[in-house]
mmCIF file with all atom_site columns, C-alpha atoms in Angstrom:
data_model
loop_
_atom_site.group_PDB
_atom_site.id
_atom_site.type_symbol
_atom_site.label_atom_id
_atom_site.label_alt_id
_atom_site.label_comp_id
_atom_site.label_asym_id
_atom_site.label_entity_id
_atom_site.label_seq_id
_atom_site.pdbx_PDB_ins_code
_atom_site.Cartn_x
_atom_site.Cartn_y
_atom_site.Cartn_z
_atom_site.occupancy
_atom_site.B_iso_or_equiv
_atom_site.pdbx_formal_charge
_atom_site.auth_seq_id
_atom_site.auth_comp_id
_atom_site.auth_asym_id
_atom_site.auth_atom_id
_atom_site.pdbx_PDB_model_num
ATOM 1  C CA . MET A 1 1  ? -23.906 -90.678  -83.036  1.00 91.00 ? 1  MET A CA 1
ATOM 2  C CA . ARG A 1 2  ? -21.656 -88.293  -83.849  1.00 95.00 ? 2  ARG A CA 1
ATOM 3  C CA . ARG A 1 3  ? -18.565 -89.399  -86.663  1.00 96.00 ? 3  ARG A CA 1
ATOM 4  C CA . MET A 1 4  ? -15.445 -87.442  -86.823  1.00 96.00 ? 4  MET A CA 1
ATOM 5  C CA . GLU A 1 5  ? -12.497 -88.330  -89.256  1.00 96.00 ? 5  GLU A CA 1
ATOM 6  C CA . PHE A 1 6  ? -8.820  -88.495  -87.919  1.00 97.00 ? 6  PHE A CA 1
ATOM 7  C CA . LYS A 1 7  ? -5.577  -88.535  -90.053  1.00 96.00 ? 7  LYS A CA 1
ATOM 8  C CA . MET A 1 8  ? -3.611  -91.676  -89.322  1.00 94.00 ? 8  MET A CA 1
ATOM 9  C CA . GLU A 1 9  ? 0.214   -91.816  -90.676  1.00 92.00 ? 9  GLU A CA 1
ATOM 10 C CA . ARG A 1 10 ? 0.495   -95.839  -90.773  1.00 89.00 ? 10 ARG A CA 1
ATOM 11 C CA . THR A 1 11 ? -1.841  -98.597  -91.646  1.00 87.00 ? 11 THR A CA 1
ATOM 12 C CA . GLY A 1 12 ? -2.352  -101.719 -89.293  1.00 87.00 ? 12 GLY A CA 1
ATOM 13 C CA . LEU A 1 13 ? -1.886  -99.764  -85.985  1.00 89.00 ? 13 LEU A CA 1
ATOM 14 C CA . LEU A 1 14 ? -6.455  -100.004 -85.693  1.00 92.00 ? 14 LEU A CA 1
ATOM 15 C CA . LYS A 1 15 ? -9.229  -102.665 -86.271  1.00 93.00 ? 15 LYS A CA 1
ATOM 16 C CA . GLU A 1 16 ? -12.639 -101.866 -86.579  1.00 95.00 ? 16 GLU A CA 1
ATOM 17 C CA . GLY A 1 17 ? -14.814 -102.202 -83.674  1.00 95.00 ? 17 GLY A CA 1
ATOM 18 C CA . GLU A 1 18 ? -12.270 -100.996 -81.205  1.00 95.00 ? 18 GLU A CA 1
ATOM 19 C CA . VAL A 1 19 ? -13.061 -98.611  -78.682  1.00 96.00 ? 19 VAL A CA 1
ATOM 20 C CA . LEU A 1 20 ? -10.429 -96.304  -77.819  1.00 96.00 ? 20 LEU A CA 1
ATOM 21 C CA . PRO A 1 21 ? -9.668  -93.127  -75.582  1.00 97.00 ? 21 PRO A CA 1
ATOM 22 C CA . VAL A 1 22 ? -9.474  -89.690  -77.046  1.00 97.00 ? 22 VAL A CA 1
ATOM 23 C CA . THR A 1 23 ? -7.633  -86.920  -75.704  1.00 96.00 ? 23 THR A CA 1
ATOM 24 C CA . GLU A 1 24 ? -8.669  -83.254  -76.244  1.00 97.00 ? 24 GLU A CA 1
ATOM 25 C CA . SER A 1 25 ? -5.587  -80.424  -76.383  1.00 97.00 ? 25 SER A CA 1
ATOM 26 C CA . LYS A 1 26 ? -6.190  -77.022  -76.578  1.00 96.00 ? 26 LYS A CA 1
ATOM 27 C CA . LEU A 1 27 ? -4.868  -74.110  -79.239  1.00 96.00 ? 27 LEU A CA 1
ATOM 28 C CA . PRO A 1 28 ? -5.263  -70.716  -78.814  1.00 95.00 ? 28 PRO A CA 1
ATOM 29 C CA . ASN A 1 29 ? -8.399  -70.064  -80.614  1.00 93.00 ? 29 ASN A CA 1
ATOM 30 C CA . SER A 1 30 ? -9.068  -73.987  -81.356  1.00 96.00 ? 30 SER A CA 1
ATOM 31 C CA . TRP A 1 31 ? -9.238  -77.616  -80.130  1.00 97.00 ? 31 TRP A CA 1
ATOM 32 C CA . TYR A 1 32 ? -8.033  -81.008  -81.571  1.00 97.00 ? 32 TYR A CA 1
ATOM 33 C CA . TYR A 1 33 ? -8.001  -84.696  -80.302  1.00 97.00 ? 33 TYR A CA 1
ATOM 34 C CA . THR A 1 34 ? -5.305  -87.272  -80.785  1.00 97.00 ? 34 THR A CA 1
ATOM 35 C CA . LEU A 1 35 ? -6.953  -90.986  -81.035  1.00 96.00 ? 35 LEU A CA 1
ATOM 36 C CA . GLY A 1 36 ? -5.617  -93.560  -78.432  1.00 92.00 ? 36 GLY A CA 1
ATOM 37 C CA . ARG A 1 37 ? -1.318  -93.184  -77.867  1.00 90.00 ? 37 ARG A CA 1
ATOM 38 C CA . ALA A 1 38 ? -1.381  -90.848  -80.921  1.00 93.00 ? 38 ALA A CA 1
ATOM 39 C CA . TYR A 1 39 ? -2.521  -93.083  -83.353  1.00 94.00 ? 39 TYR A CA 1
ATOM 40 C CA . ALA A 1 40 ? -4.013  -90.372  -85.396  1.00 96.00 ? 40 ALA A CA 1
ATOM 41 C CA . MET A 1 41 ? -5.115  -86.698  -84.963  1.00 96.00 ? 41 MET A CA 1
ATOM 42 C CA . SER A 1 42 ? -8.085  -85.035  -85.820  1.00 97.00 ? 42 SER A CA 1
ATOM 43 C CA . ALA A 1 43 ? -8.761  -81.772  -87.454  1.00 96.00 ? 43 ALA A CA 1
ATOM 44 C CA . ASN A 1 44 ? -8.893  -78.606  -85.668  1.00 97.00 ? 44 ASN A CA 1
ATOM 45 C CA . TYR A 1 45 ? -12.564 -77.550  -83.976  1.00 96.00 ? 45 TYR A CA 1
ATOM 46 C CA . THR A 1 46 ? -14.095 -74.491  -82.782  1.00 95.00 ? 46 THR A CA 1
ATOM 47 C CA . PHE A 1 47 ? -15.728 -74.118  -79.394  1.00 93.00 ? 47 PHE A CA 1
ATOM 48 C CA . HIS A 1 48 ? -19.124 -75.053  -80.647  1.00 93.00 ? 48 HIS A CA 1
ATOM 49 C CA . GLU A 1 49 ? -17.638 -78.318  -82.141  1.00 94.00 ? 49 GLU A CA 1
ATOM 50 C CA . ARG A 1 50 ? -15.594 -79.544  -79.535  1.00 94.00 ? 50 ARG A CA 1
ATOM 51 C CA . LEU A 1 51 ? -16.210 -83.441  -78.263  1.00 94.00 ? 51 LEU A CA 1
ATOM 52 C CA . LYS A 1 52 ? -18.007 -84.068  -75.003  1.00 93.00 ? 52 LYS A CA 1
ATOM 53 C CA . SER A 1 53 ? -17.167 -88.049  -75.099  1.00 93.00 ? 53 SER A CA 1
ATOM 54 C CA . THR A 1 54 ? -13.864 -89.584  -73.623  1.00 94.00 ? 54 THR A CA 1
ATOM 55 C CA . GLU A 1 55 ? -13.671 -92.733  -75.985  1.00 96.00 ? 55 GLU A CA 1
ATOM 56 C CA . GLY A 1 56 ? -15.137 -93.887  -79.479  1.00 96.00 ? 56 GLY A CA 1
ATOM 57 C CA . ARG A 1 57 ? -15.322 -96.612  -81.423  1.00 97.00 ? 57 ARG A CA 1
ATOM 58 C CA . VAL A 1 58 ? -13.238 -97.395  -84.750  1.00 96.00 ? 58 VAL A CA 1
ATOM 59 C CA . ALA A 1 59 ? -16.485 -97.346  -87.620  1.00 97.00 ? 59 ALA A CA 1
ATOM 60 C CA . GLU A 1 60 ? -14.424 -97.487  -90.424  1.00 96.00 ? 60 GLU A CA 1
ATOM 61 C CA . ILE A 1 61 ? -10.770 -97.298  -91.945  1.00 96.00 ? 61 ILE A CA 1
ATOM 62 C CA . LYS A 1 62 ? -9.817  -95.790  -95.384  1.00 94.00 ? 62 LYS A CA 1
ATOM 63 C CA . GLU A 1 63 ? -6.803  -95.197  -97.512  1.00 92.00 ? 63 GLU A CA 1
ATOM 64 C CA . THR A 1 64 ? -7.132  -92.167  -99.761  1.00 91.00 ? 64 THR A CA 1
ATOM 65 C CA . PRO A 1 65 ? -4.263  -90.827  -102.087 1.00 93.00 ? 65 PRO A CA 1
ATOM 66 C CA . LYS A 1 66 ? -3.622  -88.067  -99.420  1.00 91.00 ? 66 LYS A CA 1
ATOM 67 C CA . GLY A 1 67 ? -3.149  -90.917  -97.202  1.00 92.00 ? 67 GLY A CA 1
ATOM 68 C CA . TYR A 1 68 ? -4.828  -93.493  -94.147  1.00 95.00 ? 68 TYR A CA 1
ATOM 69 C CA . TYR A 1 69 ? -8.126  -91.720  -92.276  1.00 96.00 ? 69 TYR A CA 1
ATOM 70 C CA . VAL A 1 70 ? -9.904  -93.255  -89.457  1.00 96.00 ? 70 VAL A CA 1
ATOM 71 C CA . ILE A 1 71 ? -13.530 -92.654  -88.961  1.00 97.00 ? 71 ILE A CA 1
ATOM 72 C CA . VAL A 1 72 ? -14.695 -93.037  -85.255  1.00 97.00 ? 72 VAL A CA 1
ATOM 73 C CA . GLU A 1 73 ? -17.628 -92.643  -83.530  1.00 97.00 ? 73 GLU A CA 1
ATOM 74 C CA . PHE A 1 74 ? -18.950 -91.180  -80.270  1.00 96.00 ? 74 PHE A CA 1
ATOM 75 C CA . ASP A 1 75 ? -22.282 -91.058  -78.394  1.00 93.00 ? 75 ASP A CA 1
ATOM 76 C CA . GLU A 1 76 ? -23.387 -87.649  -78.562  1.00 87.00 ? 76 GLU A CA 1
#
């Protein structure tokens, strides 16, 4: 089980337990992921850290002083 953190700008868009698709996008030297219909975005990952799954389950939604974050679990 792999867990990844995604940054979300607004709360109330997702619920824990929801299964959402993940879209991979490429930058010149790294990759990033978009959760669902642009609900949240990941940090940048190197080639060796790339995600193999195309969908994940929302495990946790948390609010921090820096904003809202979604923890998503993937079967890897």
